[in-house]
mmCIF file of C-alpha atoms and ligand atoms in Angstrom:
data_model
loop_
_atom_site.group_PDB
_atom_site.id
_atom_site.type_symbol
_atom_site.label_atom_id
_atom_site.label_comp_id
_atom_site.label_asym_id
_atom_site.label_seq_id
_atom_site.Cartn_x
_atom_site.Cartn_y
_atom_site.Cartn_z
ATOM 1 C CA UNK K 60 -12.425 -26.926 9.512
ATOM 2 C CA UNK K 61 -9.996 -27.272 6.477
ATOM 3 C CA UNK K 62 -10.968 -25.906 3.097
ATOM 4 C CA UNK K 63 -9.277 -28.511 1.385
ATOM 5 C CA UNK K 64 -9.261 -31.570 -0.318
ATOM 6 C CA UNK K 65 -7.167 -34.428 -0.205
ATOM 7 C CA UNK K 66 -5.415 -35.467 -3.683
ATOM 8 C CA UNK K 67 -2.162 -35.053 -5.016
ATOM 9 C CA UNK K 68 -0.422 -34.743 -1.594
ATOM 10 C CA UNK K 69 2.835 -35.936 -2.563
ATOM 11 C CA UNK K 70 5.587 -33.657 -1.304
ATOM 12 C CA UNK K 71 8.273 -32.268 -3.665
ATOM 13 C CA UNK K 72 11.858 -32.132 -2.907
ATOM 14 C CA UNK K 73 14.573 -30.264 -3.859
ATOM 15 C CA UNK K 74 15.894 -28.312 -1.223
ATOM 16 C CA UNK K 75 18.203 -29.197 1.565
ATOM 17 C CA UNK K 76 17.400 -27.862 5.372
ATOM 18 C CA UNK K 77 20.432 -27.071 7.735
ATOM 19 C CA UNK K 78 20.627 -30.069 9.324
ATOM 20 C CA UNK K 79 20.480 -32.028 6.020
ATOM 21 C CA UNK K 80 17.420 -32.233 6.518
ATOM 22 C CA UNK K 81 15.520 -32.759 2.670
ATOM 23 C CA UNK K 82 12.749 -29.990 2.578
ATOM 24 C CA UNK K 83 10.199 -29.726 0.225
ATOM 25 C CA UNK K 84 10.777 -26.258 -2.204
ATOM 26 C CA UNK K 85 8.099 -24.360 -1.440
ATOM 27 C CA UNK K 86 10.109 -20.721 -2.126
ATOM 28 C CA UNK K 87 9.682 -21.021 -6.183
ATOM 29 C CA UNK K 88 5.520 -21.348 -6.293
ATOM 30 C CA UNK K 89 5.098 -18.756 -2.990
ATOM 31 C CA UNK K 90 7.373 -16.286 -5.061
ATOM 32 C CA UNK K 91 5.426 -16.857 -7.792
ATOM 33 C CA UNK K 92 2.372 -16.619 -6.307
ATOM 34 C CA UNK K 93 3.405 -13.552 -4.408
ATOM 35 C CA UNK K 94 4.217 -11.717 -7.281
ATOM 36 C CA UNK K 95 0.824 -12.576 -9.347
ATOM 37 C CA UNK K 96 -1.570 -12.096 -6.113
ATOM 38 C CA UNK K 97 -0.214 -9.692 -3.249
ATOM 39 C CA UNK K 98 -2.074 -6.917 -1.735
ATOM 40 C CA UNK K 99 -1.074 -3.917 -3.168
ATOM 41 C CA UNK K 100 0.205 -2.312 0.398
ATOM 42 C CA UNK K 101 2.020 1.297 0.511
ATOM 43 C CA UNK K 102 5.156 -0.336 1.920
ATOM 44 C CA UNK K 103 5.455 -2.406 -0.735
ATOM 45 C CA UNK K 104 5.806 -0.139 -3.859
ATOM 46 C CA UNK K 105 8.798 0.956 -5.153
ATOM 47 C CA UNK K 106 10.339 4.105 -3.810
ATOM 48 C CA UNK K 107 8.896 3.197 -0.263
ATOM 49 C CA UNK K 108 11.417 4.722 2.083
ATOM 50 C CA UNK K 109 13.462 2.793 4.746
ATOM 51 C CA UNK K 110 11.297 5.396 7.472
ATOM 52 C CA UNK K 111 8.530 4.104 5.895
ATOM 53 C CA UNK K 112 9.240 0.215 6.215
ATOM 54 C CA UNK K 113 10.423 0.752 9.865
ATOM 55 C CA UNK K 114 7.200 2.884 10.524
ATOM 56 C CA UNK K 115 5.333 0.497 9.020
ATOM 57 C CA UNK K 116 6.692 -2.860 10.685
ATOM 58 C CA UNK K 117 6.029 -1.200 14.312
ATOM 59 C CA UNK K 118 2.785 -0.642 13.746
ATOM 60 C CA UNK K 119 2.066 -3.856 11.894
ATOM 61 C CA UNK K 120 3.530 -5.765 15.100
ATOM 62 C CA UNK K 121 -0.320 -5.495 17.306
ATOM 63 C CA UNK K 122 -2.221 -4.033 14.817
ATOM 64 C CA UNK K 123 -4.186 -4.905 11.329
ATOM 65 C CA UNK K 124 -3.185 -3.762 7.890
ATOM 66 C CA UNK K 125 -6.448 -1.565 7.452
ATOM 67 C CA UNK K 126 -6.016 0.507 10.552
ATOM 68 C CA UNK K 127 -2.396 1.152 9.777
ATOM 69 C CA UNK K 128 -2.526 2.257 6.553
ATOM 70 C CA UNK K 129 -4.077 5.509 7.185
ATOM 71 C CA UNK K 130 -2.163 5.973 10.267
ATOM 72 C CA UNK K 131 1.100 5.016 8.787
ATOM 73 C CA UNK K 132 0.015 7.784 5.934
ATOM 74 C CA UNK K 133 -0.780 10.682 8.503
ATOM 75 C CA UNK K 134 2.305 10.094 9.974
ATOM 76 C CA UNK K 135 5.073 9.644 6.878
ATOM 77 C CA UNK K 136 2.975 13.258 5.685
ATOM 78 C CA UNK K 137 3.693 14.855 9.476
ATOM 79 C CA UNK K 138 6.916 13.227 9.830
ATOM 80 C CA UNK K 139 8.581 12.455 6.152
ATOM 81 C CA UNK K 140 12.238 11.479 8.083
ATOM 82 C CA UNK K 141 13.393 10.615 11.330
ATOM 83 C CA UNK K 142 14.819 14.005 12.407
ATOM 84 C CA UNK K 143 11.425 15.462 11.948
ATOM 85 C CA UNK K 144 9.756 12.997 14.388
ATOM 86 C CA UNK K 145 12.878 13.525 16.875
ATOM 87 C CA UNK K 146 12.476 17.312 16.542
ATOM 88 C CA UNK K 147 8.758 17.024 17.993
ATOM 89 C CA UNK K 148 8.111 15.810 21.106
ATOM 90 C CA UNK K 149 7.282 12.204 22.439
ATOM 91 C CA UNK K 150 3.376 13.302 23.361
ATOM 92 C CA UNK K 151 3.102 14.544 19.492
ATOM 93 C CA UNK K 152 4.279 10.939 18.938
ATOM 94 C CA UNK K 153 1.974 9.292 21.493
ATOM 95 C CA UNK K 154 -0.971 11.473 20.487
ATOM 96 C CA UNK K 155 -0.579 10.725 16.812
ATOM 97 C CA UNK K 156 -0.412 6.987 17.885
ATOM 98 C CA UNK K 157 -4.389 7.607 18.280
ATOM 99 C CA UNK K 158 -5.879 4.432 18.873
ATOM 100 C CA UNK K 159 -3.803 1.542 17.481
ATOM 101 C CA UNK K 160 -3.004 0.274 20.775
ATOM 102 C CA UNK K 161 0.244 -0.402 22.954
ATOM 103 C CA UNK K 162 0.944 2.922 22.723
ATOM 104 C CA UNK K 163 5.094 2.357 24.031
ATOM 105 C CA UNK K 164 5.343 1.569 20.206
ATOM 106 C CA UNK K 165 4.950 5.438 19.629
ATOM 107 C CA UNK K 166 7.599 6.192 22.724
ATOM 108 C CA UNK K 167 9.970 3.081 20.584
ATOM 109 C CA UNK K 168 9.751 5.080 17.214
ATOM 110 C CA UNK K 169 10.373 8.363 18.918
ATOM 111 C CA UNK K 170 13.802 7.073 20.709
ATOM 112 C CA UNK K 171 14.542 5.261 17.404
ATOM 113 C CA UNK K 172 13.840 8.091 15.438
ATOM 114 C CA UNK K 173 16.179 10.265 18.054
ATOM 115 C CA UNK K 174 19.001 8.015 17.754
ATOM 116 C CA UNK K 175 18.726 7.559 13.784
ATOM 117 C CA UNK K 176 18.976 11.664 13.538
ATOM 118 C CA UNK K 177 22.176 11.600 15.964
ATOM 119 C CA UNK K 178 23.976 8.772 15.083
ATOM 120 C CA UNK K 179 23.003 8.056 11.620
ATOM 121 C CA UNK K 180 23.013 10.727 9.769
ATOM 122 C CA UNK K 181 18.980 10.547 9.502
ATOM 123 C CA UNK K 182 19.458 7.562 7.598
ATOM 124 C CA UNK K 183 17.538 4.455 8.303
ATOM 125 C CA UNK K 184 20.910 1.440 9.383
ATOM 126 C CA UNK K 185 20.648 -1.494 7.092
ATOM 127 C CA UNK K 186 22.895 -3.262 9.214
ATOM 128 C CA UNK K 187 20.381 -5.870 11.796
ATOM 129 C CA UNK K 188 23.387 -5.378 14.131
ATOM 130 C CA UNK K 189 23.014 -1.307 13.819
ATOM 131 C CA UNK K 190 19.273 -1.677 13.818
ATOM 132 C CA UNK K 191 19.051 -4.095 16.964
ATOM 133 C CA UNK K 192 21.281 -1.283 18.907
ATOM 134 C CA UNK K 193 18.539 1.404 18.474
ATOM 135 C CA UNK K 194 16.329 1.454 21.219
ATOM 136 C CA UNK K 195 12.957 -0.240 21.317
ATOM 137 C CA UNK K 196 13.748 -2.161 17.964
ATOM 138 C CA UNK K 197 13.362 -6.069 18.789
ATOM 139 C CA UNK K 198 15.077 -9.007 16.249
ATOM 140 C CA UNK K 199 12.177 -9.044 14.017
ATOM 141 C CA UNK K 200 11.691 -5.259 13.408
ATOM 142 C CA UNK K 201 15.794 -5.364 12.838
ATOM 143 C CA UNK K 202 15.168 -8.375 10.257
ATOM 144 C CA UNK K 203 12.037 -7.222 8.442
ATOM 145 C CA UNK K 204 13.668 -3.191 7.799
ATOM 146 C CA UNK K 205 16.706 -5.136 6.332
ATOM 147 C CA UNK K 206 15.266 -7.136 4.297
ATOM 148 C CA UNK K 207 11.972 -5.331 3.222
ATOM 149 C CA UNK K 208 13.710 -2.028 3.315
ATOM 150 C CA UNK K 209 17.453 -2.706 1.712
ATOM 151 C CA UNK K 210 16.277 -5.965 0.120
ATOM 152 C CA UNK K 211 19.170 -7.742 2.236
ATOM 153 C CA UNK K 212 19.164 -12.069 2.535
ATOM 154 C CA UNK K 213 17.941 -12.926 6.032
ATOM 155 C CA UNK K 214 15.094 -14.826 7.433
ATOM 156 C CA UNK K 215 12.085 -12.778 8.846
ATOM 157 C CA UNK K 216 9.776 -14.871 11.169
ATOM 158 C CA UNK K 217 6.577 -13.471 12.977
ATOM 159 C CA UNK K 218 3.572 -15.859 13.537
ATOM 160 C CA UNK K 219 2.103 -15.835 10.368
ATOM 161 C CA UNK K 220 5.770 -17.544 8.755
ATOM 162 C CA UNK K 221 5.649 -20.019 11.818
ATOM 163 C CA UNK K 222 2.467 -20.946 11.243
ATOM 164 C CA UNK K 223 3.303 -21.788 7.978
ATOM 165 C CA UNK K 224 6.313 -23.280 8.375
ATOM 166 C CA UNK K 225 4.737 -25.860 11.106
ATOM 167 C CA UNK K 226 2.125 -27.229 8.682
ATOM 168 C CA UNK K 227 4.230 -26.861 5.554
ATOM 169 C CA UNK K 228 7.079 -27.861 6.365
ATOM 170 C CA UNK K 229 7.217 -30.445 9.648
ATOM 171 C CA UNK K 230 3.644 -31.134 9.187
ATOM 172 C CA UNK K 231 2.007 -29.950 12.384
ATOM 173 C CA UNK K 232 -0.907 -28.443 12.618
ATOM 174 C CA UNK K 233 -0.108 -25.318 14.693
ATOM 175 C CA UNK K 234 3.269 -23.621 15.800
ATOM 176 C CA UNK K 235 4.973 -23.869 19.248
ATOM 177 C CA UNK K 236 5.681 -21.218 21.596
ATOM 178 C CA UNK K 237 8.566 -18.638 19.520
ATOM 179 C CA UNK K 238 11.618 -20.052 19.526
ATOM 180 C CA UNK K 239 14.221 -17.712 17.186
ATOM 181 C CA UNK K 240 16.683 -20.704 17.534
ATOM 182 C CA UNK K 241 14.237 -23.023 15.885
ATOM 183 C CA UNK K 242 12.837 -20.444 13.816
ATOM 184 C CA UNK K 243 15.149 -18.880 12.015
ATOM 185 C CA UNK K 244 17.003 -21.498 10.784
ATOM 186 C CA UNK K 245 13.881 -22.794 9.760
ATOM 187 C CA UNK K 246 12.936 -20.275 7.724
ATOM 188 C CA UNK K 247 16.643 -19.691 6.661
ATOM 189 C CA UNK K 248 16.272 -22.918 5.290
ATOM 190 C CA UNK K 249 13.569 -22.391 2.110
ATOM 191 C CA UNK K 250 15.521 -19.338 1.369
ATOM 192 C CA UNK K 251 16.774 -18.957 -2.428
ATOM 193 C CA UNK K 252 20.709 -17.742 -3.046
ATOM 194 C CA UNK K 253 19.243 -14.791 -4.967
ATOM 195 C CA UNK K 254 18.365 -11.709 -2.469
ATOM 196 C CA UNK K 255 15.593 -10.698 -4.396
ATOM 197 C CA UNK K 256 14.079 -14.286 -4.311
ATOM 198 C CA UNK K 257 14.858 -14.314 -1.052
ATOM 199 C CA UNK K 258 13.178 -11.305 0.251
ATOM 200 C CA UNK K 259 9.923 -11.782 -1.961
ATOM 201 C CA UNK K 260 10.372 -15.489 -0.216
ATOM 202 C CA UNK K 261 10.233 -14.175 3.014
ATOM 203 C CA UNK K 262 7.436 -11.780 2.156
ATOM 204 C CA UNK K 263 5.262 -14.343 0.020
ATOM 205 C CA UNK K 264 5.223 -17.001 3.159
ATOM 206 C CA UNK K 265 4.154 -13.961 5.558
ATOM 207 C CA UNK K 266 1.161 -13.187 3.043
ATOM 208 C CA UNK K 267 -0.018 -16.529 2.783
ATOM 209 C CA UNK K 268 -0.114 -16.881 6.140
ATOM 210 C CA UNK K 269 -2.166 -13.782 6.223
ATOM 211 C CA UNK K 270 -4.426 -14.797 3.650
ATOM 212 C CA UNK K 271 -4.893 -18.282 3.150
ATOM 213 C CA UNK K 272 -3.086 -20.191 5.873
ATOM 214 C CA UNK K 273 -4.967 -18.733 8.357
ATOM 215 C CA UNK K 274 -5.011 -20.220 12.121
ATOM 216 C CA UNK K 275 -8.327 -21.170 11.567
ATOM 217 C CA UNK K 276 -9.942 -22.781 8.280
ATOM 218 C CA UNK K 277 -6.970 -22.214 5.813
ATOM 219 C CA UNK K 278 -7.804 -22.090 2.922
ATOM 220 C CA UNK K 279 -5.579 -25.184 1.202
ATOM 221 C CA UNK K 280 -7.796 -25.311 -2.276
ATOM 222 C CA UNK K 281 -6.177 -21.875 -3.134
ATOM 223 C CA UNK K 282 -2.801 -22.475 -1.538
ATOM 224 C CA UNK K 283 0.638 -22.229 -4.274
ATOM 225 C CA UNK K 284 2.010 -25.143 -2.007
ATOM 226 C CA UNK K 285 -0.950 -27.788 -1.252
ATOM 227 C CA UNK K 286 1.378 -30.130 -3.250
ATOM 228 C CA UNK K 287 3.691 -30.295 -0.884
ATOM 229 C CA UNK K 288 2.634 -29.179 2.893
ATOM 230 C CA UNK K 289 3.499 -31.963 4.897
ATOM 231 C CA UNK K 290 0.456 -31.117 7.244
ATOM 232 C CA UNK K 291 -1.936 -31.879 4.928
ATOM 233 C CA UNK K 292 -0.186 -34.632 3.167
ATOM 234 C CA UNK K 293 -0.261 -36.113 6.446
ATOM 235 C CA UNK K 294 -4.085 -35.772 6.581
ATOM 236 C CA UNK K 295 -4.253 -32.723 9.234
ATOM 237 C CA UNK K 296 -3.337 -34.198 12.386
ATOM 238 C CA UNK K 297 -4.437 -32.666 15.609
ATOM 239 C CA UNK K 298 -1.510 -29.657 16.708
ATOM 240 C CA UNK K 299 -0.778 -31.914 19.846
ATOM 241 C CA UNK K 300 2.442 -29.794 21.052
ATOM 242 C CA UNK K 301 2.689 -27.306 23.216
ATOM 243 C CA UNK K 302 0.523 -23.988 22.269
ATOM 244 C CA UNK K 303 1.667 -20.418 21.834
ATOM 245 C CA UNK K 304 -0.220 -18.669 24.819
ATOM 246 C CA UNK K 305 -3.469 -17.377 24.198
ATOM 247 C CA UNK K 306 -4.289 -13.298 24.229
ATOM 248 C CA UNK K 307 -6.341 -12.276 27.470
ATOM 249 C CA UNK K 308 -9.609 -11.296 26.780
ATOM 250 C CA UNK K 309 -9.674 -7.568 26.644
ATOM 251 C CA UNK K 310 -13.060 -5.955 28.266
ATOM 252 C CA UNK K 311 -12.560 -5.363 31.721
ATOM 253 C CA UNK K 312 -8.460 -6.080 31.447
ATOM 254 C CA UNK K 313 -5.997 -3.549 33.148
ATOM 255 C CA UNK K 314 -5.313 -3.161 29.347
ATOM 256 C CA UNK K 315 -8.959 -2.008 28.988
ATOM 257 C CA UNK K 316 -8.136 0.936 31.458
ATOM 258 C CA UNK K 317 -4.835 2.009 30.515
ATOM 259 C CA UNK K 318 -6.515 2.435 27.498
ATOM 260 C CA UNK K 319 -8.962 4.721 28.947
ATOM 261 C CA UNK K 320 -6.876 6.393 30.991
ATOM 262 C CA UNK K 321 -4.476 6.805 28.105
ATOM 263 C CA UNK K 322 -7.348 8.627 25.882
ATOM 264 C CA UNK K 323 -8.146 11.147 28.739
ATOM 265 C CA UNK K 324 -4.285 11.802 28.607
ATOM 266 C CA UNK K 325 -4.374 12.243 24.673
ATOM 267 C CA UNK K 326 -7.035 14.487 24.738
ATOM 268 C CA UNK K 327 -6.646 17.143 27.033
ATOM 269 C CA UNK K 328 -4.097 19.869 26.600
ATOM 270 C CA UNK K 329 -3.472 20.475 30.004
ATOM 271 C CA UNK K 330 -2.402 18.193 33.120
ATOM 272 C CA UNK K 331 -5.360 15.673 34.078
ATOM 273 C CA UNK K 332 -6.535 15.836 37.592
ATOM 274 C CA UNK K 333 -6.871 11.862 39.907
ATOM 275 C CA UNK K 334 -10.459 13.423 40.252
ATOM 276 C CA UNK K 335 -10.772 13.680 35.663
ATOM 277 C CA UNK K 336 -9.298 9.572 35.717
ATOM 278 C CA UNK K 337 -11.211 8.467 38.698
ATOM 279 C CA UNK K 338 -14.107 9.397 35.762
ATOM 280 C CA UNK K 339 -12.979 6.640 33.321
ATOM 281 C CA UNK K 340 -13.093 3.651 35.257
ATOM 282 C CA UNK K 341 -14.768 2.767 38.553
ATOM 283 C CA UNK K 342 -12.456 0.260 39.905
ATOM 284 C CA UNK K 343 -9.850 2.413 42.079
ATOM 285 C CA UNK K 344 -7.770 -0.556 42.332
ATOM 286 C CA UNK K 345 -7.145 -1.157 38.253
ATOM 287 C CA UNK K 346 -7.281 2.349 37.640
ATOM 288 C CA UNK K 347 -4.360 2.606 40.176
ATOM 289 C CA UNK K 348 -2.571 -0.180 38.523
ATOM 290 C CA UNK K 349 -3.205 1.078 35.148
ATOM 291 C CA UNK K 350 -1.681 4.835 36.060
ATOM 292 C CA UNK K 351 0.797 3.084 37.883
ATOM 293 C CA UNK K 352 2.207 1.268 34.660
ATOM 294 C CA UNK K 353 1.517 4.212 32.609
ATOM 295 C CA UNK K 354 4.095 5.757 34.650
ATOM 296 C CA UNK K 355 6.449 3.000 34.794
ATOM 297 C CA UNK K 356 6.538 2.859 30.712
ATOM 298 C CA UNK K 357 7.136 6.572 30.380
ATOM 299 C CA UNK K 358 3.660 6.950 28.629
ATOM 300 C CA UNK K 359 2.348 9.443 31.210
ATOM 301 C CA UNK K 360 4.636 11.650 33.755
ATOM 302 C CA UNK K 361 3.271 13.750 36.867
ATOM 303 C CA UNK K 362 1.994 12.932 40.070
ATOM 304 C CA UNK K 363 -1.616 13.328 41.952
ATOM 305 C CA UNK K 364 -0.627 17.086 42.892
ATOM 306 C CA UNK K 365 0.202 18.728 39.662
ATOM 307 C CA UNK K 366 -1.802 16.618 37.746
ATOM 308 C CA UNK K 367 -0.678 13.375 34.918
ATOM 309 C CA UNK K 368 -0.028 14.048 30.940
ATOM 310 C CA UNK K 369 1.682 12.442 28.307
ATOM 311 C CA UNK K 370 5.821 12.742 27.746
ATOM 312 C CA UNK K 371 7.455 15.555 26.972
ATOM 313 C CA UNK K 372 4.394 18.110 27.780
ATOM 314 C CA UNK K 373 0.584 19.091 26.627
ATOM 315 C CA UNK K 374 0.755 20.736 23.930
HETATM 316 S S1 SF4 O 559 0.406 -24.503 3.824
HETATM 317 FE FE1 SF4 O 559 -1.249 -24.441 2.319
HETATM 318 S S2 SF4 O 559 -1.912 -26.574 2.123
HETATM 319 FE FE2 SF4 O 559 -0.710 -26.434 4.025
HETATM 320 S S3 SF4 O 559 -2.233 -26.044 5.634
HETATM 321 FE FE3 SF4 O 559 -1.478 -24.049 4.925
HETATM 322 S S4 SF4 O 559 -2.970 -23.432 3.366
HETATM 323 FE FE4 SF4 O 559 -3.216 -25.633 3.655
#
């Protein structure tokens, strides 16, 4: 159900798309808006370090803004730079992951964190291309340190932005599958010249996407654009496109159990016997699958003789 209601939906133009295309300006009232109403989040105050942002953005990729804030703390106090993180070893990492799920983002950080200390100097790249060569950090990480970090003029898309820009600016009521070719440009598009603008642009259509455009119900009464979002100009339309894949329901997944079998891992200081996992789950078949793809990700190492523990030793 929309939260919205239906004046005033005239769109205003006065910005040009790549192809030509005329788009509606919607950068001036998000950055506005952005600046009056944000969440006050860690990564966003000044003096945030580039660790920080990078720490941050991993983190932020599966999991919500209240559970990573006092993670993301913890670990900036344990591990203020890269080098310290690289100096530990990857089961500190995985253990101080605790439980904010997909755990191989822990494993990512440490290798990043490795190769910042040895080939950077122990300084966070600003560079996408330098960023996108350090292992385990994907286009958007690369994008979102650059420009969140060093304040740098690119587009940053996750789902939130293409949310967003579906109903905003092409006036549908859902996005597509990710498509970075589509994307980007799309987003490139309601970019302003100025970097600042253009970063707090970037930033501003992520947060309303978080806040008031959610998936379901956005809230359009309280929304800096309602003037000019083709979606509901064009009287919210059904989203009759093709549909970004939904999320697997979690209890009883193989994700359920490498969970499991990931906290008996986490929590013992010495190597866990097959007899100590067969206790977590009952299924021998999942539980096999789920060790089995432990092992394969480099989350666990060992074998059914000398027992299974995280990377890099118990401590
Ligand atoms: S962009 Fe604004 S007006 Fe358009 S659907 Fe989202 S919340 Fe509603």
């Amino acid at each position: 159900m929309v939260n919205a209601s239906r004046a005033s939906r005239q769109p205003v133009e006065n910005a040009t798309g790549p192809q030509g295309a005329t788009r509606p300006d919607i950068a001036t009232p998000l950055v506005a808006w952005f600046r009056a109403e944000a969440r006050d989040l860690p990564w966003r105050r000044p003096g945030f370090p580039a660790w920080g942002t990078l720490v941050s953005e991993i983190m932020l990729q599966q999991t919500q803004v209240a559970r990573v804030i006092p993670r993301l703390e913890a670990w900036l106090t344990r591990w203020p730079t890269p080098r310290d993180l690289a100096d530990s070893p990857p089961s500190d990492a995985v253990r101080a992951w605790d439980r904010l799920g997909y755990p191989r983002r822990a494993l990512a950080l440490h290798a990043a964190a490795t190769a910042i200390a040895e080939q950077h100097d122990n300084v966070v790249p600003r560079d996408v291309d330098a960023l996108l060569a350090l292992p385990g950090i994907g286009d958007y990480t690369a994008r979102a340190v650059a420009v969140f970090a060093y304040g740098d003029r690119h587009p940053v898309v996750d789902v939130n932005v293409r949310r967003v820009l579906a109903r905003a600016l092409l006036g549908q009521g859902g996005p597509g599958p990710a498509n970075a070719k589509q994307d980007l440009p799309l987003m490139a598009s309601v970019l302003p010249e100025d970097r600042e603008d253009a970063a707090a642009t970037n930033a501003a259509v992520m947060e309303l996407g978080a806040l008031v455009c959610v998936a379901r119900s956005p809230a359009c009464d309280a929304c800096p654009i309602a003037d000019r979002c083709a979606w509901r100009a064009a009287g919210y339309p059904e989203h009759d496109g093709p549909r970004a894949p939904k999320q697997a329901k979690f209890a009883g997944s193989d994700r359920q159990v490498r969970g499991l079998v990931m906290a008996e891992l986490r929590a013992s200081d010495v190597p866990v016997t097959p007899a100590e996992i067969a206790m977590v789950w009952p299924d021998a078949e999942q539980r096999d699958r789920a060790l089995a793809s432990l092992l394969r990700d480099g989350l666990a190492v060992g074998d059914d003789a000398s027992g299974y523990q995280l990377p890099g030793g118990a401590d």
